[in-house]
PDB file of C-alpha atoms in Angstrom:
ATOM      1  CA  MET A   1      -4.909   5.623 -40.396  1.00  0.00           C
ATOM      2  CA  LYS A   2      -3.389   2.156 -40.276  1.00  0.00           C
ATOM      3  CA  TYR A   3      -1.454   3.041 -37.129  1.00  0.00           C
ATOM      4  CA  THR A   4      -4.506   4.448 -35.330  1.00  0.00           C
ATOM      5  CA  GLY A   5      -6.246   1.069 -35.478  1.00  0.00           C
ATOM      6  CA  LEU A   6      -3.077  -0.667 -34.323  1.00  0.00           C
ATOM      7  CA  ILE A   7      -2.689   1.688 -31.366  1.00  0.00           C
ATOM      8  CA  ALA A   8      -6.354   1.293 -30.396  1.00  0.00           C
ATOM      9  CA  SER A   9      -6.031  -2.506 -30.539  1.00  0.00           C
ATOM     10  CA  ALA A  10      -2.887  -2.464 -28.396  1.00  0.00           C
ATOM     11  CA  ALA A  11      -4.558  -0.189 -25.838  1.00  0.00           C
ATOM     12  CA  ALA A  12      -7.591  -2.495 -25.669  1.00  0.00           C
ATOM     13  CA  ILE A  13      -5.382  -5.551 -25.113  1.00  0.00           C
ATOM     14  CA  ILE A  14      -3.404  -3.826 -22.366  1.00  0.00           C
ATOM     15  CA  ALA A  15      -6.623  -2.680 -20.653  1.00  0.00           C
ATOM     16  CA  ALA A  16      -8.027  -6.219 -20.830  1.00  0.00           C
ATOM     17  CA  VAL A  17      -4.874  -7.689 -19.263  1.00  0.00           C
ATOM     18  CA  PHE A  18      -5.001  -5.238 -16.350  1.00  0.00           C
ATOM     19  CA  PHE A  19      -8.734  -5.854 -15.860  1.00  0.00           C
ATOM     20  CA  ILE A  20      -8.263  -9.624 -15.766  1.00  0.00           C
ATOM     21  CA  ALA A  21      -5.360  -9.271 -13.318  1.00  0.00           C
ATOM     22  CA  TYR A  22      -7.475  -6.994 -11.138  1.00  0.00           C
ATOM     23  CA  ILE A  23     -10.485  -9.295 -10.916  1.00  0.00           C
ATOM     24  CA  SER A  24      -8.340 -12.362 -10.384  1.00  0.00           C
ATOM     25  CA  GLY A  25      -6.717 -10.750  -7.346  1.00  0.00           C
ATOM     26  CA  LYS A  26      -3.523 -12.698  -8.036  1.00  0.00           C
ATOM     27  CA  GLN A  27      -1.147  -9.798  -8.622  1.00  0.00           C
ATOM     28  CA  ALA A  28      -0.649  -6.119  -8.005  1.00  0.00           C
ATOM     29  CA  ILE A  29      -2.170  -3.601 -10.392  1.00  0.00           C
ATOM     30  CA  PRO A  30       0.273  -0.834 -11.288  1.00  0.00           C
ATOM     31  CA  VAL A  31      -0.322   2.722 -10.160  1.00  0.00           C
ATOM     32  CA  ILE A  32      -0.635   5.231 -12.990  1.00  0.00           C
ATOM     33  CA  THR A  33      -0.725   8.414 -10.908  1.00  0.00           C
ATOM     34  CA  GLY A  34       2.220  10.223  -9.410  1.00  0.00           C
ATOM     35  CA  SER A  35       2.494  13.112  -6.988  1.00  0.00           C
ATOM     36  CA  ARG A  36      -0.848  14.891  -6.503  1.00  0.00           C
ATOM     37  CA  GLY A  37      -2.432  12.852  -9.294  1.00  0.00           C
ATOM     38  CA  ALA A  38      -0.068  13.987 -12.046  1.00  0.00           C
ATOM     39  CA  PRO A  39       0.674  11.374 -14.716  1.00  0.00           C
ATOM     40  CA  ALA A  40       3.632   9.172 -13.912  1.00  0.00           C
ATOM     41  CA  ALA A  41       5.162   5.943 -15.123  1.00  0.00           C
ATOM     42  CA  ALA A  42       3.377   2.800 -13.991  1.00  0.00           C
ATOM     43  CA  ALA A  43       4.780   1.499 -10.732  1.00  0.00           C
ATOM     44  CA  THR A  44       4.915  -2.132 -11.747  1.00  0.00           C
ATOM     45  CA  SER A  45       8.076  -2.732  -9.781  1.00  0.00           C
ATOM     46  CA  THR A  46       9.516  -1.027  -6.756  1.00  0.00           C
ATOM     47  CA  ASP A  47      12.951  -0.205  -5.466  1.00  0.00           C
ATOM     48  CA  ALA A  48      13.802  -3.669  -4.165  1.00  0.00           C
ATOM     49  CA  SER A  49      17.013  -2.428  -2.544  1.00  0.00           C
ATOM     50  CA  LEU A  50      15.231  -2.114   0.813  1.00  0.00           C
ATOM     51  CA  VAL A  51      14.098  -5.757   0.790  1.00  0.00           C
ATOM     52  CA  GLY A  52      16.247  -7.643   3.291  1.00  0.00           C
ATOM     53  CA  SER A  53      17.305  -4.512   5.161  1.00  0.00           C
ATOM     54  CA  ALA A  54      16.065  -2.975   8.392  1.00  0.00           C
ATOM     55  CA  ALA A  55      12.910  -0.916   7.988  1.00  0.00           C
ATOM     56  CA  PRO A  56      13.600   2.810   8.453  1.00  0.00           C
ATOM     57  CA  SER A  57      12.363   3.951  11.855  1.00  0.00           C
ATOM     58  CA  PHE A  58       9.601   6.533  12.122  1.00  0.00           C
ATOM     59  CA  ASN A  59       7.593   8.430  14.695  1.00  0.00           C
ATOM     60  CA  LEU A  60       4.325   9.825  13.336  1.00  0.00           C
ATOM     61  CA  LEU A  61       1.061  11.291  14.544  1.00  0.00           C
ATOM     62  CA  GLY A  62      -1.724   8.705  14.629  1.00  0.00           C
ATOM     63  CA  ALA A  63      -5.302   9.479  13.569  1.00  0.00           C
ATOM     64  CA  SER A  64      -6.405   9.579  17.209  1.00  0.00           C
ATOM     65  CA  GLY A  65      -3.622  12.015  18.150  1.00  0.00           C
ATOM     66  CA  ASP A  66      -1.290   9.387  19.587  1.00  0.00           C
ATOM     67  CA  SER A  67       2.334   8.815  18.625  1.00  0.00           C
ATOM     68  CA  VAL A  68       2.934   5.875  16.269  1.00  0.00           C
ATOM     69  CA  SER A  69       6.442   4.495  15.821  1.00  0.00           C
ATOM     70  CA  LEU A  70       8.018   1.497  14.138  1.00  0.00           C
ATOM     71  CA  SER A  71       9.407   0.373  17.502  1.00  0.00           C
ATOM     72  CA  GLY A  72       5.836   0.106  18.795  1.00  0.00           C
ATOM     73  CA  PHE A  73       5.336  -2.873  16.461  1.00  0.00           C
ATOM     74  CA  SER A  74       8.486  -4.684  17.588  1.00  0.00           C
ATOM     75  CA  GLY A  75       8.071  -8.450  17.870  1.00  0.00           C
ATOM     76  CA  LYS A  76       5.065  -8.607  15.532  1.00  0.00           C
ATOM     77  CA  PRO A  77       5.013  -8.577  11.708  1.00  0.00           C
ATOM     78  CA  LEU A  78       3.759  -5.308  10.196  1.00  0.00           C
ATOM     79  CA  VAL A  79       1.953  -4.551   6.940  1.00  0.00           C
ATOM     80  CA  LEU A  80       2.693  -0.894   6.167  1.00  0.00           C
ATOM     81  CA  ILE A  81       0.570   0.774   3.471  1.00  0.00           C
ATOM     82  CA  PHE A  82       1.499   4.173   2.006  1.00  0.00           C
ATOM     83  CA  TRP A  83      -1.592   5.903   0.606  1.00  0.00           C
ATOM     84  CA  SER A  84      -3.280   9.239  -0.075  1.00  0.00           C
ATOM     85  CA  SER A  85      -6.925  10.298  -0.278  1.00  0.00           C
ATOM     86  CA  TRP A  86      -6.558  11.650  -3.838  1.00  0.00           C
ATOM     87  CA  SER A  87      -5.407   8.237  -5.111  1.00  0.00           C
ATOM     88  CA  GLN A  88      -8.345   5.952  -5.957  1.00  0.00           C
ATOM     89  CA  PRO A  89      -6.024   2.902  -6.088  1.00  0.00           C
ATOM     90  CA  SER A  90      -4.970   3.766  -2.511  1.00  0.00           C
ATOM     91  CA  LEU A  91      -8.585   3.797  -1.384  1.00  0.00           C
ATOM     92  CA  ASP A  92      -9.164   0.474  -3.158  1.00  0.00           C
ATOM     93  CA  GLU A  93      -6.171  -1.014  -1.322  1.00  0.00           C
ATOM     94  CA  LEU A  94      -7.411   0.281   2.039  1.00  0.00           C
ATOM     95  CA  ARG A  95     -10.837  -1.283   1.377  1.00  0.00           C
ATOM     96  CA  ILE A  96      -9.227  -4.677   0.612  1.00  0.00           C
ATOM     97  CA  VAL A  97      -7.078  -4.523   3.770  1.00  0.00           C
ATOM     98  CA  SER A  98     -10.036  -3.335   5.849  1.00  0.00           C
ATOM     99  CA  ASP A  99     -12.229  -6.172   4.547  1.00  0.00           C
ATOM    100  CA  TYR A 100      -9.432  -8.649   5.287  1.00  0.00           C
ATOM    101  CA  ARG A 101      -9.161  -7.373   8.866  1.00  0.00           C
ATOM    102  CA  ALA A 102     -12.949  -7.612   9.274  1.00  0.00           C
ATOM    103  CA  ASN A 103     -13.033 -11.175   7.871  1.00  0.00           C
ATOM    104  CA  PRO A 104      -9.584 -12.493   8.747  1.00  0.00           C
ATOM    105  CA  ASP A 105      -7.935 -15.797   8.080  1.00  0.00           C
ATOM    106  CA  ALA A 106      -5.775 -17.618  10.624  1.00  0.00           C
ATOM    107  CA  ALA A 107      -2.738 -15.355  10.073  1.00  0.00           C
ATOM    108  CA  ALA A 108      -4.515 -11.999  10.562  1.00  0.00           C
ATOM    109  CA  PRO A 109      -4.297 -11.787  14.381  1.00  0.00           C
ATOM    110  CA  LEU A 110      -0.552 -12.407  14.148  1.00  0.00           C
ATOM    111  CA  VAL A 111       0.070  -9.272  12.059  1.00  0.00           C
ATOM    112  CA  SER A 112      -0.213  -5.521  12.706  1.00  0.00           C
ATOM    113  CA  PHE A 113      -1.347  -3.047  10.053  1.00  0.00           C
ATOM    114  CA  LEU A 114      -0.646   0.664   9.599  1.00  0.00           C
ATOM    115  CA  ALA A 115      -1.763   2.957   6.771  1.00  0.00           C
ATOM    116  CA  ILE A 116       0.506   5.998   6.405  1.00  0.00           C
ATOM    117  CA  ASP A 117      -1.037   8.969   4.618  1.00  0.00           C
ATOM    118  CA  SER A 118       1.642  10.566   2.501  1.00  0.00           C
ATOM    119  CA  GLU A 119       2.269  14.308   2.121  1.00  0.00           C
ATOM    120  CA  GLU A 120      -1.277  15.479   2.553  1.00  0.00           C
ATOM    121  CA  ASP A 121      -3.051  18.108   4.605  1.00  0.00           C
ATOM    122  CA  PRO A 122      -3.636  16.356   7.956  1.00  0.00           C
ATOM    123  CA  SER A 123      -7.238  17.606   8.172  1.00  0.00           C
ATOM    124  CA  VAL A 124      -8.100  15.974   4.817  1.00  0.00           C
ATOM    125  CA  ALA A 125      -6.503  12.663   5.790  1.00  0.00           C
ATOM    126  CA  LEU A 126      -8.022  12.651   9.285  1.00  0.00           C
ATOM    127  CA  SER A 127     -11.470  13.461   7.931  1.00  0.00           C
ATOM    128  CA  LEU A 128     -11.296  10.559   5.486  1.00  0.00           C
ATOM    129  CA  ALA A 129      -9.911   8.211   8.151  1.00  0.00           C
ATOM    130  CA  ARG A 130     -12.776   9.063  10.524  1.00  0.00           C
ATOM    131  CA  ARG A 131     -15.652   8.862   8.037  1.00  0.00           C
ATOM    132  CA  SER A 132     -14.404   6.030   5.810  1.00  0.00           C
ATOM    133  CA  GLY A 133     -15.181   3.125   8.066  1.00  0.00           C
ATOM    134  CA  TYR A 134     -11.843   1.546   7.119  1.00  0.00           C
ATOM    135  CA  ASN A 135     -10.741  -0.974   9.718  1.00  0.00           C
ATOM    136  CA  VAL A 136      -7.070   0.063   9.486  1.00  0.00           C
ATOM    137  CA  PRO A 137      -5.017   2.201  11.913  1.00  0.00           C
ATOM    138  CA  PHE A 138      -3.850   5.461  10.289  1.00  0.00           C
ATOM    139  CA  ALA A 139      -0.795   7.698  10.741  1.00  0.00           C
ATOM    140  CA  LEU A 140       0.179  10.981   9.063  1.00  0.00           C
ATOM    141  CA  ASP A 141       3.405  11.687   7.169  1.00  0.00           C
ATOM    142  CA  SER A 142       2.655  15.340   6.382  1.00  0.00           C
ATOM    143  CA  SER A 143       6.277  16.226   5.638  1.00  0.00           C
ATOM    144  CA  GLY A 144       6.840  13.208   3.396  1.00  0.00           C
ATOM    145  CA  ALA A 145      10.048  12.276   5.236  1.00  0.00           C
ATOM    146  CA  VAL A 146       8.948   8.712   6.040  1.00  0.00           C
ATOM    147  CA  THR A 147       7.645   8.226   2.497  1.00  0.00           C
ATOM    148  CA  GLU A 148      11.036   9.356   1.203  1.00  0.00           C
ATOM    149  CA  ASN A 149      12.960   7.102   3.631  1.00  0.00           C
ATOM    150  CA  TYR A 150      10.970   4.105   2.378  1.00  0.00           C
ATOM    151  CA  ARG A 151      11.666   5.154  -1.243  1.00  0.00           C
ATOM    152  CA  VAL A 152       7.983   5.025  -2.147  1.00  0.00           C
ATOM    153  CA  THR A 153       7.579   5.352  -5.922  1.00  0.00           C
ATOM    154  CA  GLY A 154       3.780   5.398  -6.249  1.00  0.00           C
ATOM    155  CA  LEU A 155       0.628   5.057  -4.214  1.00  0.00           C
ATOM    156  CA  PRO A 156      -0.448   2.716  -2.847  1.00  0.00           C
ATOM    157  CA  GLU A 157       2.746   0.923  -1.930  1.00  0.00           C
ATOM    158  CA  THR A 158       2.750  -1.846   0.683  1.00  0.00           C
ATOM    159  CA  TYR A 159       5.696  -3.011   2.798  1.00  0.00           C
ATOM    160  CA  PHE A 160       5.765  -6.355   4.589  1.00  0.00           C
ATOM    161  CA  ILE A 161       8.040  -6.091   7.641  1.00  0.00           C
ATOM    162  CA  ASP A 162       8.915  -9.151   9.745  1.00  0.00           C
ATOM    163  CA  ARG A 163       8.889  -9.357  13.552  1.00  0.00           C
ATOM    164  CA  SER A 164      12.592  -8.403  13.619  1.00  0.00           C
ATOM    165  CA  GLY A 165      11.953  -5.166  11.700  1.00  0.00           C
ATOM    166  CA  VAL A 166      13.347  -6.397   8.361  1.00  0.00           C
ATOM    167  CA  ILE A 167      11.535  -5.555   5.114  1.00  0.00           C
ATOM    168  CA  ARG A 168      10.660  -8.892   3.478  1.00  0.00           C
ATOM    169  CA  ASP A 169       8.545  -7.745   0.520  1.00  0.00           C
ATOM    170  CA  VAL A 170       7.321  -4.589  -1.212  1.00  0.00           C
ATOM    171  CA  SER A 171       4.313  -4.335  -3.526  1.00  0.00           C
ATOM    172  CA  ALA A 172       3.322  -1.380  -5.693  1.00  0.00           C
ATOM    173  CA  GLY A 173      -0.293  -0.942  -6.698  1.00  0.00           C
ATOM    174  CA  VAL A 174      -3.474  -2.606  -5.535  1.00  0.00           C
ATOM    175  CA  LEU A 175      -3.128  -6.127  -4.171  1.00  0.00           C
ATOM    176  CA  GLY A 176      -6.113  -8.400  -4.501  1.00  0.00           C
ATOM    177  CA  ARG A 177      -7.225 -10.252  -1.380  1.00  0.00           C
ATOM    178  CA  SER A 178      -5.581 -13.546  -2.380  1.00  0.00           C
ATOM    179  CA  ALA A 179      -2.240 -11.836  -3.082  1.00  0.00           C
ATOM    180  CA  LEU A 180      -2.495 -10.011   0.255  1.00  0.00           C
ATOM    181  CA  VAL A 181      -3.245 -13.272   2.078  1.00  0.00           C
ATOM    182  CA  ASP A 182      -0.300 -15.024   0.372  1.00  0.00           C
ATOM    183  CA  LYS A 183       2.100 -12.236   1.348  1.00  0.00           C
ATOM    184  CA  ILE A 184       0.823 -12.173   4.937  1.00  0.00           C
ATOM    185  CA  GLU A 185       1.163 -15.954   5.250  1.00  0.00           C
ATOM    186  CA  ASN A 186       4.752 -15.732   3.959  1.00  0.00           C
ATOM    187  CA  LEU A 187       5.476 -12.894   6.392  1.00  0.00           C
ATOM    188  CA  VAL A 188       4.143 -14.824   9.396  1.00  0.00           C
ATOM    189  CA  LYS A 189       6.343 -17.831   8.510  1.00  0.00           C
ATOM    190  CA  GLN A 190       9.520 -15.716   8.707  1.00  0.00           C
TER     191      GLN A 190
END
């Protein structure tokens, strides 16, 4: 009995900390879902081994049927968001990025954005992309090969790639607007 109260108190404190972090928008909120929504460890940190290295190249199908490749963004910083329609945190992240693009700051026009749907039926992803109203270009990684090459550990996961194609930062979970703006400003300076 004594331990039940202790566990409930600890859970309440942890929930309060995550809620405060979420509303403050100052840091990423960890992802608690894994593949296809199955429980997984919180993605509070990512595989930082890619930071400082060249971004893996890709060639994917865009939402409008066009080909989308990393080389197509050459010379301009890129914010790359891995997401899936079954992940509510992914949809939250896309809304934040979409709102940022609709109400940009000075750095926004200097940066490209791409949301890569990970390992999902293309018709589901395309349907969501078309009806969502998100102001973010979409591409499909149906096979999961690009997701694997980027060593994505949870969704959403956001990569900040400089104009030379080097990964400068990786964030797991939902970024608040102010954290997104800070990371974009740092990316543009590089």
